[in-house]
Amino acid sequence: GAGVSQTPSNKVTEKGKYVELRCDPISGHTALYWYRQSLGQGPEFLIYFQGTGAADDSGLPNDRFFAVRPEGSVSTLKIQRTERGDSAVYLCASAFQGSGANVLTFGAGSRLTVL
Amino acid sequence: AQSVTQPDIHITVSEGASLELRCNYSYGATPYLFWYVQSPGQGLQLLLKYFSGDTLVQGIKGFEAEFKRSQSSFNLRKPSVHWSDAAEYFCAVGAHNYGQNFVFGPGTRLSVLP
């Protein structure tokens, strides 16, 4: 597609529920990133995919968070047993993995509210 | 690991005035440096980037930034601010390898007075 698409744009859930957030990257972009942005903060790195594999998942806060990218395109961020502290905007970005640095293109984000 | 600081949480300028947003980074090698802008309810948009070469880089919307290795800084500037520039600005640093992650600063919120 023309840009990075994230769904849903807004999700309200209850504490303890399971949530999935979807990211559809720009076609041809092999690198995909997930970030979390809390109110008044900068984006916080969660996980980076190169193709289908998670090249760096050091930012995932605990084992309730998991992300997949089974075919090297669409990615899903999964959060189990949600807690109120998980409330944030979850940003996805993709990049063309050429030589040198990646230039990230971001989606509009999925705002998660845990009640 | 790399890190980024943005000393100013909130800056207010008058429309037409000049602007400088500060960014300092910590990284052991020559970094890749970026400035992104985020308008309310919007995603992050790339303003400009520095990879190598000329230390003064031009970006979109009339913004520029200068890489100063000796000061570990990458300050963002604009000679004349427009009301539409009101937004949150984030500096970011990327590592020089493929297993990289981008680290963002905490952001500077810019308000523009008419």
PDB file of C-alpha atoms in Angstrom:
ATOM      1  CA  GLY A   1       0.000   0.000   0.000  1.00  0.00           C
ATOM      2  CA  ALA A   2       0.863   3.654  -0.113  1.00  0.00           C
ATOM      3  CA  GLY A   3       1.578   3.902   3.588  1.00  0.00           C
ATOM      4  CA  VAL A   4       1.779   1.911   6.780  1.00  0.00           C
ATOM      5  CA  SER A   5      -1.686   0.879   7.895  1.00  0.00           C
ATOM      6  CA  GLN A   6      -2.538   0.042  11.494  1.00  0.00           C
ATOM      7  CA  THR A   7      -5.764  -1.441  12.802  1.00  0.00           C
ATOM      8  CA  PRO A   8      -7.678  -0.837  14.913  1.00  0.00           C
ATOM      9  CA  SER A   9      -7.051   2.867  15.332  1.00  0.00           C
ATOM     10  CA  ASN A  10      -8.646   2.707  18.767  1.00  0.00           C
ATOM     11  CA  LYS A  11      -9.171  -0.229  21.087  1.00  0.00           C
ATOM     12  CA  VAL A  12     -10.773  -0.150  24.515  1.00  0.00           C
ATOM     13  CA  THR A  13     -10.556  -3.316  26.552  1.00  0.00           C
ATOM     14  CA  GLU A  14     -10.891  -4.515  30.098  1.00  0.00           C
ATOM     15  CA  LYS A  15      -8.059  -5.480  32.363  1.00  0.00           C
ATOM     16  CA  GLY A  16      -7.095  -9.117  31.858  1.00  0.00           C
ATOM     17  CA  LYS A  17      -8.319  -9.375  28.269  1.00  0.00           C
ATOM     18  CA  TYR A  18      -6.299 -10.372  25.202  1.00  0.00           C
ATOM     19  CA  VAL A  19      -5.598  -7.845  22.458  1.00  0.00           C
ATOM     20  CA  GLU A  20      -4.221  -8.027  18.936  1.00  0.00           C
ATOM     21  CA  LEU A  21      -2.947  -5.033  17.003  1.00  0.00           C
ATOM     22  CA  ARG A  22      -2.258  -5.314  13.309  1.00  0.00           C
ATOM     23  CA  CYS A  23       0.286  -3.580  11.103  1.00  0.00           C
ATOM     24  CA  ASP A  24       0.311  -3.656   7.311  1.00  0.00           C
ATOM     25  CA  PRO A  25       3.648  -2.235   6.120  1.00  0.00           C
ATOM     26  CA  ILE A  26       4.556  -0.563   2.868  1.00  0.00           C
ATOM     27  CA  SER A  27       4.839  -3.128   0.098  1.00  0.00           C
ATOM     28  CA  GLY A  28       8.423  -4.249  -0.384  1.00  0.00           C
ATOM     29  CA  HIS A  29       9.626  -3.054   3.008  1.00  0.00           C
ATOM     30  CA  THR A  30      11.462  -5.913   4.665  1.00  0.00           C
ATOM     31  CA  ALA A  31      12.088  -4.249   8.022  1.00  0.00           C
ATOM     32  CA  LEU A  32       9.235  -3.700  10.478  1.00  0.00           C
ATOM     33  CA  TYR A  33       9.312  -2.078  13.904  1.00  0.00           C
ATOM     34  CA  TRP A  34       6.886  -1.800  16.802  1.00  0.00           C
ATOM     35  CA  TYR A  35       7.064   1.083  19.260  1.00  0.00           C
ATOM     36  CA  ARG A  36       4.964   2.079  22.240  1.00  0.00           C
ATOM     37  CA  GLN A  37       4.278   5.723  23.029  1.00  0.00           C
ATOM     38  CA  SER A  38       2.846   6.708  26.385  1.00  0.00           C
ATOM     39  CA  LEU A  39       1.281  10.098  26.933  1.00  0.00           C
ATOM     40  CA  GLY A  40       3.917  12.831  26.888  1.00  0.00           C
ATOM     41  CA  GLN A  41       6.741  10.443  26.060  1.00  0.00           C
ATOM     42  CA  GLY A  42       8.822   9.595  23.058  1.00  0.00           C
ATOM     43  CA  PRO A  43       8.290   6.296  21.244  1.00  0.00           C
ATOM     44  CA  GLU A  44       9.800   3.338  23.079  1.00  0.00           C
ATOM     45  CA  PHE A  45      11.246   0.505  21.004  1.00  0.00           C
ATOM     46  CA  LEU A  46       9.565  -2.883  21.387  1.00  0.00           C
ATOM     47  CA  ILE A  47      10.654  -5.205  18.573  1.00  0.00           C
ATOM     48  CA  TYR A  48      12.255  -5.204  15.136  1.00  0.00           C
ATOM     49  CA  PHE A  49      11.638  -7.728  12.353  1.00  0.00           C
ATOM     50  CA  GLN A  50      13.848  -8.398   9.391  1.00  0.00           C
ATOM     51  CA  GLY A  51      11.690 -10.497   7.102  1.00  0.00           C
ATOM     52  CA  THR A  52       9.823 -13.112   9.119  1.00  0.00           C
ATOM     53  CA  GLY A  53      12.191 -13.261  12.056  1.00  0.00           C
ATOM     54  CA  ALA A  54      12.447 -11.023  15.083  1.00  0.00           C
ATOM     55  CA  ALA A  55      15.971  -9.624  14.777  1.00  0.00           C
ATOM     56  CA  ASP A  56      15.728  -7.708  18.045  1.00  0.00           C
ATOM     57  CA  ASP A  57      12.984  -8.189  20.636  1.00  0.00           C
ATOM     58  CA  SER A  58      14.875  -6.644  23.514  1.00  0.00           C
ATOM     59  CA  GLY A  59      12.266  -3.926  24.007  1.00  0.00           C
ATOM     60  CA  LEU A  60       9.331  -6.203  24.802  1.00  0.00           C
ATOM     61  CA  PRO A  61       8.542  -5.397  28.449  1.00  0.00           C
ATOM     62  CA  ASN A  62       7.581  -8.910  29.574  1.00  0.00           C
ATOM     63  CA  ASP A  63       6.271 -12.244  28.334  1.00  0.00           C
ATOM     64  CA  ARG A  64       2.712 -10.928  28.004  1.00  0.00           C
ATOM     65  CA  PHE A  65       3.829  -9.185  24.833  1.00  0.00           C
ATOM     66  CA  PHE A  66       4.477 -11.121  21.660  1.00  0.00           C
ATOM     67  CA  ALA A  67       4.681 -10.192  17.980  1.00  0.00           C
ATOM     68  CA  VAL A  68       4.659 -12.243  14.796  1.00  0.00           C
ATOM     69  CA  ARG A  69       5.235 -11.640  11.120  1.00  0.00           C
ATOM     70  CA  PRO A  70       4.643 -15.075   9.575  1.00  0.00           C
ATOM     71  CA  GLU A  71       4.934 -14.175   5.895  1.00  0.00           C
ATOM     72  CA  GLY A  72       7.321 -11.266   6.136  1.00  0.00           C
ATOM     73  CA  SER A  73       4.646  -8.663   5.518  1.00  0.00           C
ATOM     74  CA  VAL A  74       1.759  -8.077   7.949  1.00  0.00           C
ATOM     75  CA  SER A  75       2.667  -8.143  11.616  1.00  0.00           C
ATOM     76  CA  THR A  76       0.504  -8.654  14.677  1.00  0.00           C
ATOM     77  CA  LEU A  77       1.378  -7.454  18.161  1.00  0.00           C
ATOM     78  CA  LYS A  78      -0.312  -9.601  20.777  1.00  0.00           C
ATOM     79  CA  ILE A  79      -0.825  -8.608  24.390  1.00  0.00           C
ATOM     80  CA  GLN A  80      -2.089 -11.147  26.893  1.00  0.00           C
ATOM     81  CA  ARG A  81      -3.738 -10.412  30.256  1.00  0.00           C
ATOM     82  CA  THR A  82      -3.738  -6.688  29.610  1.00  0.00           C
ATOM     83  CA  GLU A  83      -2.996  -4.311  32.447  1.00  0.00           C
ATOM     84  CA  ARG A  84      -3.901  -0.650  32.868  1.00  0.00           C
ATOM     85  CA  GLY A  85      -0.235   0.220  32.401  1.00  0.00           C
ATOM     86  CA  ASP A  86      -0.393  -1.160  28.870  1.00  0.00           C
ATOM     87  CA  SER A  87      -2.524   1.805  27.837  1.00  0.00           C
ATOM     88  CA  ALA A  88      -0.580   3.687  25.178  1.00  0.00           C
ATOM     89  CA  VAL A  89      -0.378   4.325  21.464  1.00  0.00           C
ATOM     90  CA  TYR A  90       1.296   1.439  19.669  1.00  0.00           C
ATOM     91  CA  LEU A  91       3.172   2.579  16.594  1.00  0.00           C
ATOM     92  CA  CYS A  92       4.314   0.460  13.708  1.00  0.00           C
ATOM     93  CA  ALA A  93       6.963   1.496  11.206  1.00  0.00           C
ATOM     94  CA  SER A  94       8.451  -0.150   8.154  1.00  0.00           C
ATOM     95  CA  ALA A  95      11.602   0.441   6.147  1.00  0.00           C
ATOM     96  CA  PHE A  96      13.344  -0.774   3.031  1.00  0.00           C
ATOM     97  CA  GLN A  97      16.375  -2.692   4.196  1.00  0.00           C
ATOM     98  CA  GLY A  98      19.027  -1.379   1.859  1.00  0.00           C
ATOM     99  CA  SER A  99      22.618  -0.586   2.643  1.00  0.00           C
ATOM    100  CA  GLY A 100      23.214   1.745   5.539  1.00  0.00           C
ATOM    101  CA  ALA A 101      20.554   2.981   7.851  1.00  0.00           C
ATOM    102  CA  ASN A 102      16.854   2.407   7.671  1.00  0.00           C
ATOM    103  CA  VAL A 103      14.513   5.343   7.208  1.00  0.00           C
ATOM    104  CA  LEU A 104      11.361   4.485   9.074  1.00  0.00           C
ATOM    105  CA  THR A 105       7.890   5.298   7.801  1.00  0.00           C
ATOM    106  CA  PHE A 106       5.317   5.239  10.584  1.00  0.00           C
ATOM    107  CA  GLY A 107       1.666   4.376  10.684  1.00  0.00           C
ATOM    108  CA  ALA A 108      -0.859   6.515  12.556  1.00  0.00           C
ATOM    109  CA  GLY A 109      -0.841   4.156  15.513  1.00  0.00           C
ATOM    110  CA  SER A 110      -3.301   2.071  17.495  1.00  0.00           C
ATOM    111  CA  ARG A 111      -4.477   3.693  20.701  1.00  0.00           C
ATOM    112  CA  LEU A 112      -5.034   1.056  23.387  1.00  0.00           C
ATOM    113  CA  THR A 113      -7.003   1.879  26.509  1.00  0.00           C
ATOM    114  CA  VAL A 114      -7.201  -0.713  29.255  1.00  0.00           C
ATOM    115  CA  LEU A 115      -9.957  -0.050  31.774  1.00  0.00           C
TER     116      LEU A 115
ATOM    117  CA  ALA B   1      23.657   1.580  23.649  1.00  0.00           C
ATOM    118  CA  GLN B   2      22.651   4.849  22.133  1.00  0.00           C
ATOM    119  CA  SER B   3      20.568   7.500  23.906  1.00  0.00           C
ATOM    120  CA  VAL B   4      19.012  10.854  23.060  1.00  0.00           C
ATOM    121  CA  THR B   5      18.199  13.862  25.198  1.00  0.00           C
ATOM    122  CA  GLN B   6      16.038  16.815  24.288  1.00  0.00           C
ATOM    123  CA  PRO B   7      16.535  19.378  27.045  1.00  0.00           C
ATOM    124  CA  ASP B   8      13.458  21.456  26.277  1.00  0.00           C
ATOM    125  CA  ILE B   9      10.118  19.869  27.109  1.00  0.00           C
ATOM    126  CA  HIS B  10       8.047  22.774  25.787  1.00  0.00           C
ATOM    127  CA  ILE B  11       8.947  25.815  23.712  1.00  0.00           C
ATOM    128  CA  THR B  12       6.696  28.711  22.741  1.00  0.00           C
ATOM    129  CA  VAL B  13       7.580  31.064  19.906  1.00  0.00           C
ATOM    130  CA  SER B  14       5.733  33.752  18.022  1.00  0.00           C
ATOM    131  CA  GLU B  15       4.780  33.202  14.428  1.00  0.00           C
ATOM    132  CA  GLY B  16       7.548  34.484  12.185  1.00  0.00           C
ATOM    133  CA  ALA B  17      10.236  34.097  14.829  1.00  0.00           C
ATOM    134  CA  SER B  18      13.203  31.786  14.422  1.00  0.00           C
ATOM    135  CA  LEU B  19      13.339  28.394  16.095  1.00  0.00           C
ATOM    136  CA  GLU B  20      16.012  26.085  17.426  1.00  0.00           C
ATOM    137  CA  LEU B  21      15.221  22.755  19.072  1.00  0.00           C
ATOM    138  CA  ARG B  22      18.068  21.045  20.843  1.00  0.00           C
ATOM    139  CA  CYS B  23      19.086  17.417  20.589  1.00  0.00           C
ATOM    140  CA  ASN B  24      22.068  15.655  22.159  1.00  0.00           C
ATOM    141  CA  TYR B  25      22.934  12.036  21.612  1.00  0.00           C
ATOM    142  CA  SER B  26      25.211   9.426  23.070  1.00  0.00           C
ATOM    143  CA  TYR B  27      26.669   6.794  20.770  1.00  0.00           C
ATOM    144  CA  GLY B  28      30.071   5.200  20.414  1.00  0.00           C
ATOM    145  CA  ALA B  29      30.427   5.671  16.662  1.00  0.00           C
ATOM    146  CA  THR B  30      29.158   8.048  14.006  1.00  0.00           C
ATOM    147  CA  PRO B  31      25.400   7.873  14.339  1.00  0.00           C
ATOM    148  CA  TYR B  32      22.543   8.110  11.935  1.00  0.00           C
ATOM    149  CA  LEU B  33      20.410  11.026  13.161  1.00  0.00           C
ATOM    150  CA  PHE B  34      16.824  11.940  12.478  1.00  0.00           C
ATOM    151  CA  TRP B  35      14.165  14.491  13.305  1.00  0.00           C
ATOM    152  CA  TYR B  36      10.510  13.515  13.231  1.00  0.00           C
ATOM    153  CA  VAL B  37       7.412  15.646  13.762  1.00  0.00           C
ATOM    154  CA  GLN B  38       4.125  14.457  15.229  1.00  0.00           C
ATOM    155  CA  SER B  39       0.971  16.518  14.961  1.00  0.00           C
ATOM    156  CA  PRO B  40      -1.893  15.756  17.371  1.00  0.00           C
ATOM    157  CA  GLY B  41      -3.486  12.409  16.553  1.00  0.00           C
ATOM    158  CA  GLN B  42      -1.051  11.793  13.725  1.00  0.00           C
ATOM    159  CA  GLY B  43       1.813   9.426  13.121  1.00  0.00           C
ATOM    160  CA  LEU B  44       5.437  10.455  13.039  1.00  0.00           C
ATOM    161  CA  GLN B  45       6.639  12.197   9.889  1.00  0.00           C
ATOM    162  CA  LEU B  46      10.302  12.361   8.917  1.00  0.00           C
ATOM    163  CA  LEU B  47      11.594  15.946   8.666  1.00  0.00           C
ATOM    164  CA  LEU B  48      15.223  15.229   7.833  1.00  0.00           C
ATOM    165  CA  LYS B  49      18.096  12.821   8.364  1.00  0.00           C
ATOM    166  CA  TYR B  50      21.867  12.777   8.616  1.00  0.00           C
ATOM    167  CA  PHE B  51      23.869   9.784   7.475  1.00  0.00           C
ATOM    168  CA  SER B  52      27.231  11.205   6.423  1.00  0.00           C
ATOM    169  CA  GLY B  53      28.839  14.024   4.451  1.00  0.00           C
ATOM    170  CA  ASP B  54      27.693  17.610   4.743  1.00  0.00           C
ATOM    171  CA  THR B  55      26.879  18.294   8.382  1.00  0.00           C
ATOM    172  CA  LEU B  56      24.148  20.788   7.544  1.00  0.00           C
ATOM    173  CA  VAL B  57      21.119  18.951   6.219  1.00  0.00           C
ATOM    174  CA  GLN B  58      17.969  20.366   4.728  1.00  0.00           C
ATOM    175  CA  GLY B  59      14.563  18.864   5.283  1.00  0.00           C
ATOM    176  CA  ILE B  60      10.944  19.390   4.455  1.00  0.00           C
ATOM    177  CA  LYS B  61       8.836  22.375   5.503  1.00  0.00           C
ATOM    178  CA  GLY B  62      11.872  24.693   5.594  1.00  0.00           C
ATOM    179  CA  PHE B  63      13.633  22.893   8.446  1.00  0.00           C
ATOM    180  CA  GLU B  64      17.359  22.271   8.666  1.00  0.00           C
ATOM    181  CA  ALA B  65      19.634  20.612  11.202  1.00  0.00           C
ATOM    182  CA  GLU B  66      23.354  20.673  11.857  1.00  0.00           C
ATOM    183  CA  PHE B  67      25.406  17.722  13.077  1.00  0.00           C
ATOM    184  CA  LYS B  68      28.184  18.781  15.450  1.00  0.00           C
ATOM    185  CA  ARG B  69      30.325  15.821  16.386  1.00  0.00           C
ATOM    186  CA  SER B  70      32.330  17.729  19.002  1.00  0.00           C
ATOM    187  CA  GLN B  71      29.135  18.620  20.858  1.00  0.00           C
ATOM    188  CA  SER B  72      27.251  15.374  20.140  1.00  0.00           C
ATOM    189  CA  SER B  73      24.399  17.532  18.956  1.00  0.00           C
ATOM    190  CA  PHE B  74      21.935  17.619  16.111  1.00  0.00           C
ATOM    191  CA  ASN B  75      19.868  20.763  16.621  1.00  0.00           C
ATOM    192  CA  LEU B  76      16.852  21.535  14.467  1.00  0.00           C
ATOM    193  CA  ARG B  77      16.332  25.048  13.126  1.00  0.00           C
ATOM    194  CA  LYS B  78      13.836  27.046  11.149  1.00  0.00           C
ATOM    195  CA  PRO B  79      14.298  30.735  10.298  1.00  0.00           C
ATOM    196  CA  SER B  80      10.621  31.690  10.400  1.00  0.00           C
ATOM    197  CA  VAL B  81       8.000  29.603  12.186  1.00  0.00           C
ATOM    198  CA  HIS B  82       4.454  29.191  10.866  1.00  0.00           C
ATOM    199  CA  TRP B  83       1.404  28.486  13.019  1.00  0.00           C
ATOM    200  CA  SER B  84       1.121  25.073  11.342  1.00  0.00           C
ATOM    201  CA  ASP B  85       4.505  24.092  12.812  1.00  0.00           C
ATOM    202  CA  ALA B  86       2.925  23.655  16.237  1.00  0.00           C
ATOM    203  CA  ALA B  87       3.508  19.973  17.036  1.00  0.00           C
ATOM    204  CA  GLU B  88       5.726  17.560  18.957  1.00  0.00           C
ATOM    205  CA  TYR B  89       9.261  17.130  17.641  1.00  0.00           C
ATOM    206  CA  PHE B  90      11.362  14.049  18.232  1.00  0.00           C
ATOM    207  CA  CYS B  91      15.065  13.543  17.665  1.00  0.00           C
ATOM    208  CA  ALA B  92      16.185   9.958  17.055  1.00  0.00           C
ATOM    209  CA  VAL B  93      19.448   8.087  16.656  1.00  0.00           C
ATOM    210  CA  GLY B  94      19.956   4.822  14.787  1.00  0.00           C
ATOM    211  CA  ALA B  95      22.844   2.454  15.143  1.00  0.00           C
ATOM    212  CA  HIS B  96      25.224   1.617  12.320  1.00  0.00           C
ATOM    213  CA  ASN B  97      24.186  -1.959  11.750  1.00  0.00           C
ATOM    214  CA  TYR B  98      21.310  -3.979  10.433  1.00  0.00           C
ATOM    215  CA  GLY B  99      20.240  -5.321  13.797  1.00  0.00           C
ATOM    216  CA  GLN B 100      19.474  -1.787  14.777  1.00  0.00           C
ATOM    217  CA  ASN B 101      16.804  -0.180  16.773  1.00  0.00           C
ATOM    218  CA  PHE B 102      16.012   3.474  16.722  1.00  0.00           C
ATOM    219  CA  VAL B 103      16.100   5.372  19.979  1.00  0.00           C
ATOM    220  CA  PHE B 104      13.917   8.424  20.306  1.00  0.00           C
ATOM    221  CA  GLY B 105      14.294  11.382  22.590  1.00  0.00           C
ATOM    222  CA  PRO B 106      11.440  12.418  24.886  1.00  0.00           C
ATOM    223  CA  GLY B 107      10.275  15.120  22.492  1.00  0.00           C
ATOM    224  CA  THR B 108       9.849  18.884  22.518  1.00  0.00           C
ATOM    225  CA  ARG B 109       6.379  20.348  22.245  1.00  0.00           C
ATOM    226  CA  LEU B 110       6.295  23.491  20.124  1.00  0.00           C
ATOM    227  CA  SER B 111       3.553  26.081  20.580  1.00  0.00           C
ATOM    228  CA  VAL B 112       3.233  29.001  18.157  1.00  0.00           C
ATOM    229  CA  LEU B 113       1.670  32.299  19.187  1.00  0.00           C
ATOM    230  CA  PRO B 114      -0.197  34.290  16.539  1.00  0.00           C
TER     231      PRO B 114
END
